[in-house]
mmCIF file of C-alpha atoms in Angstrom:
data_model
loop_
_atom_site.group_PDB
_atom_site.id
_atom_site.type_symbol
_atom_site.label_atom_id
_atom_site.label_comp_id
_atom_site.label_asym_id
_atom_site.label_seq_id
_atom_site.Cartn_x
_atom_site.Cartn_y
_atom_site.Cartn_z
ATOM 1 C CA UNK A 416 96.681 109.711 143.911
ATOM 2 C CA UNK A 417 93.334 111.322 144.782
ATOM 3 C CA UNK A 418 91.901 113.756 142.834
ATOM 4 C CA UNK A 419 91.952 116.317 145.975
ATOM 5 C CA UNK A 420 96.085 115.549 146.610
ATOM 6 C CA UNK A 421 96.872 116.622 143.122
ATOM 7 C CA UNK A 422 99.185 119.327 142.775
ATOM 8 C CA UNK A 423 99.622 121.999 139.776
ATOM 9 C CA UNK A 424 103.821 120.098 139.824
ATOM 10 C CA UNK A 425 101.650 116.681 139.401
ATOM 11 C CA UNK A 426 100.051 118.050 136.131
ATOM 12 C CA UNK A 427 102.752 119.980 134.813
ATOM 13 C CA UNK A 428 105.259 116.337 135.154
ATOM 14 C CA UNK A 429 101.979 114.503 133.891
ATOM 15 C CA UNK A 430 101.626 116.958 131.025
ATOM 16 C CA UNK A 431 105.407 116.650 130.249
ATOM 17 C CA UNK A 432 104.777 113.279 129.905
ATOM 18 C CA UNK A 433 101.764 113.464 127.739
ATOM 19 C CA UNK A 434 103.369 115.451 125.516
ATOM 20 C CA UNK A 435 105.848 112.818 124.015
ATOM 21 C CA UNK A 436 102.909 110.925 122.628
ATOM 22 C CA UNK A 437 100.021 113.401 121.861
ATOM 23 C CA UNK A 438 100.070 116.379 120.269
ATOM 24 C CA UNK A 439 100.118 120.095 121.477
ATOM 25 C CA UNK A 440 96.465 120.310 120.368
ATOM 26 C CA UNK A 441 95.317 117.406 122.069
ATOM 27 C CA UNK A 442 97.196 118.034 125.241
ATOM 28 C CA UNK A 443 95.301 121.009 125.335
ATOM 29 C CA UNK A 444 92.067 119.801 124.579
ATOM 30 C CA UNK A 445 91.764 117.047 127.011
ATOM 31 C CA UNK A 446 93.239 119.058 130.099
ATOM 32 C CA UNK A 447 90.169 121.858 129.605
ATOM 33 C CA UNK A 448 87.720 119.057 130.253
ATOM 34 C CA UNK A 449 89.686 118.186 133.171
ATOM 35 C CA UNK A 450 89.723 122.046 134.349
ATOM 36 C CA UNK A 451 86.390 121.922 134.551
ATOM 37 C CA UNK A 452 85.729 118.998 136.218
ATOM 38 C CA UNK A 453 88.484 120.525 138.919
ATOM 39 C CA UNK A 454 85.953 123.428 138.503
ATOM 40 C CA UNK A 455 83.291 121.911 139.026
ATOM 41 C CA UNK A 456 84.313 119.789 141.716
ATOM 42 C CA UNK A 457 85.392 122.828 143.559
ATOM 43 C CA UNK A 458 82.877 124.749 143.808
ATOM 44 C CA UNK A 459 80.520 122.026 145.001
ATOM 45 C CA UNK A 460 83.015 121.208 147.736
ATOM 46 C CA UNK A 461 83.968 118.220 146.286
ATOM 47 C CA UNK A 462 87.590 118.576 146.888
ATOM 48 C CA UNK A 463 89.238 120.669 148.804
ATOM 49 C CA UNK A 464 91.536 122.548 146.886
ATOM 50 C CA UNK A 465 91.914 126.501 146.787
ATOM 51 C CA UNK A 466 93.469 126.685 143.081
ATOM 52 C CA UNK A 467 92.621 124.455 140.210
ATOM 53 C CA UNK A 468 95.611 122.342 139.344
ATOM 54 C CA UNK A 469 95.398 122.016 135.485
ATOM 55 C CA UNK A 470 95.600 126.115 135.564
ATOM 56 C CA UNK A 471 98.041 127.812 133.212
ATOM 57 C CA UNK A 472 99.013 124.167 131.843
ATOM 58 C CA UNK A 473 97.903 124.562 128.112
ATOM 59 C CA UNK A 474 100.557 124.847 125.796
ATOM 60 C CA UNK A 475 100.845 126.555 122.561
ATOM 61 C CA UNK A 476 100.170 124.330 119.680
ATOM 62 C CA UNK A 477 101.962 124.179 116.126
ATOM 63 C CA UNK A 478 100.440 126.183 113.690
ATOM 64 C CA UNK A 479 98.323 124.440 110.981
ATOM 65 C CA UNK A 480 100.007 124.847 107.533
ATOM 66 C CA UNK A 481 97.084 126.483 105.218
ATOM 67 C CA UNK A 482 95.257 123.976 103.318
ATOM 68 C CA UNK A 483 95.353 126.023 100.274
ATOM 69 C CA UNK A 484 95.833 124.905 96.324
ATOM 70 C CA UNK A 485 98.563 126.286 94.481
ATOM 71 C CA UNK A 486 97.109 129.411 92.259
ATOM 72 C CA UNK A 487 99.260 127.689 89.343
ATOM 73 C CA UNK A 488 97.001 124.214 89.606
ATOM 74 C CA UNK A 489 93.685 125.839 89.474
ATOM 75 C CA UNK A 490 94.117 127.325 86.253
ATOM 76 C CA UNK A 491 95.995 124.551 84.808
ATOM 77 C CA UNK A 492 92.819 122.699 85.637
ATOM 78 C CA UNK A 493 90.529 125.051 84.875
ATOM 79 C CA UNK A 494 92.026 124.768 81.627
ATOM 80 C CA UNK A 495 92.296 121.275 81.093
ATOM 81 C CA UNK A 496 88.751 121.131 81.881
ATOM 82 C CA UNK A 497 88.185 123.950 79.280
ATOM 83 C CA UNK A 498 89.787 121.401 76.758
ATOM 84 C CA UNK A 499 87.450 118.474 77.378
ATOM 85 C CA UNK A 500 84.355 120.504 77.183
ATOM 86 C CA UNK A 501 85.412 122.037 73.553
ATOM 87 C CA UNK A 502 86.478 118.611 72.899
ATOM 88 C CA UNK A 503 83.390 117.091 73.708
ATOM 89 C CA UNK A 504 81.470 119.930 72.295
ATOM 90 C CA UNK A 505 83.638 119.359 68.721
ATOM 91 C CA UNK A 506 83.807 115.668 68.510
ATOM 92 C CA UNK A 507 80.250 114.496 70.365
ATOM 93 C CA UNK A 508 83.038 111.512 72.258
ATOM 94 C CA UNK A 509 83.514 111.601 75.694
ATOM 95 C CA UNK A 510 86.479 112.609 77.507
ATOM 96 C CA UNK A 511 88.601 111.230 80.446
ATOM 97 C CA UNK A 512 85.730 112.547 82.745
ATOM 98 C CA UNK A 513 82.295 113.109 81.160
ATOM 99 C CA UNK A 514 80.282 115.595 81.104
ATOM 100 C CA UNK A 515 82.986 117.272 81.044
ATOM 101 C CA UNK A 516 80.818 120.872 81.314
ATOM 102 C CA UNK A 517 79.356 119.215 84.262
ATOM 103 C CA UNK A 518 82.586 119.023 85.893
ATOM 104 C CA UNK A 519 84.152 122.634 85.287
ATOM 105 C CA UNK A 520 80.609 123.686 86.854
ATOM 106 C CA UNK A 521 81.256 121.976 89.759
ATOM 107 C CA UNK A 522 85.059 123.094 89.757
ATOM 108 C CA UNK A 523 83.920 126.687 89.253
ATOM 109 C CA UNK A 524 81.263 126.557 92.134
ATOM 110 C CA UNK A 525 84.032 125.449 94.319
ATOM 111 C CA UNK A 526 86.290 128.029 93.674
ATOM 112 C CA UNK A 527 83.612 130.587 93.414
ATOM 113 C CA UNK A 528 82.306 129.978 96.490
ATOM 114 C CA UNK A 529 85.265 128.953 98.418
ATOM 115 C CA UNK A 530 83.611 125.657 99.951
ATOM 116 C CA UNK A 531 85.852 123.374 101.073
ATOM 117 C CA UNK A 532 86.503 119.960 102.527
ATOM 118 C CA UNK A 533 87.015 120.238 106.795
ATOM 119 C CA UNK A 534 89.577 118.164 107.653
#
């Protein structure tokens, strides 16, 4: 079907359809590029439509479950790594990770400053 025959029922069935194999997100992601290229293509009279066919068809995604550690597994880390650097300190042998003050100082700065892996 040409791009200038396509109806907002062709995108909603096509979307239906989309949406048993890609996600919510992506649904939603790759029909905004293609409302703008309707866009676009409309107002430089490239098709003749009067109303963009992908409009109102984004759908409300899942919500992304926080990506947060459990308060209980910071501190027993924060402790274990408390351990291994009097350890160290006391024995002058390394631990199961050495230096084991380097590490807590990197722990720390993480949870200090609240960066983060994005993913």
């Amino acid at each position: 079907r040409l791009a200038s025959e396509t109806t907002h029922r062709d995108m909603l069935d096509w979307r239906r359809s989309e949406l048993e194999r890609i996600s919510k997100r992506s649904w939603n992601t790759y029909s905004g590029h293609l409302r703008t290229v309707y866009r676009y293509a409309m107002e430089h009279g490239l098709v003749d439509l009067k109303v963009n066919p992908l409009k109102e068809t984004r759908v409300i995604p899942a919500k992304r479950p926080k990506k947060t550690v459990n308060t209980d597994a910071i501190v027993r880390a924060r402790n274990w790594l408390n351990i291994l650097v009097q350890e160290e300190r006391a024995t002058g042998n390394r631990t199961e990770i050495t230096p084991a003050w380097f590490w807590l100082t990197v722990f720390e700065m993480f949870y200090y400053t609240g960066i983060r892996l994005n993913a």
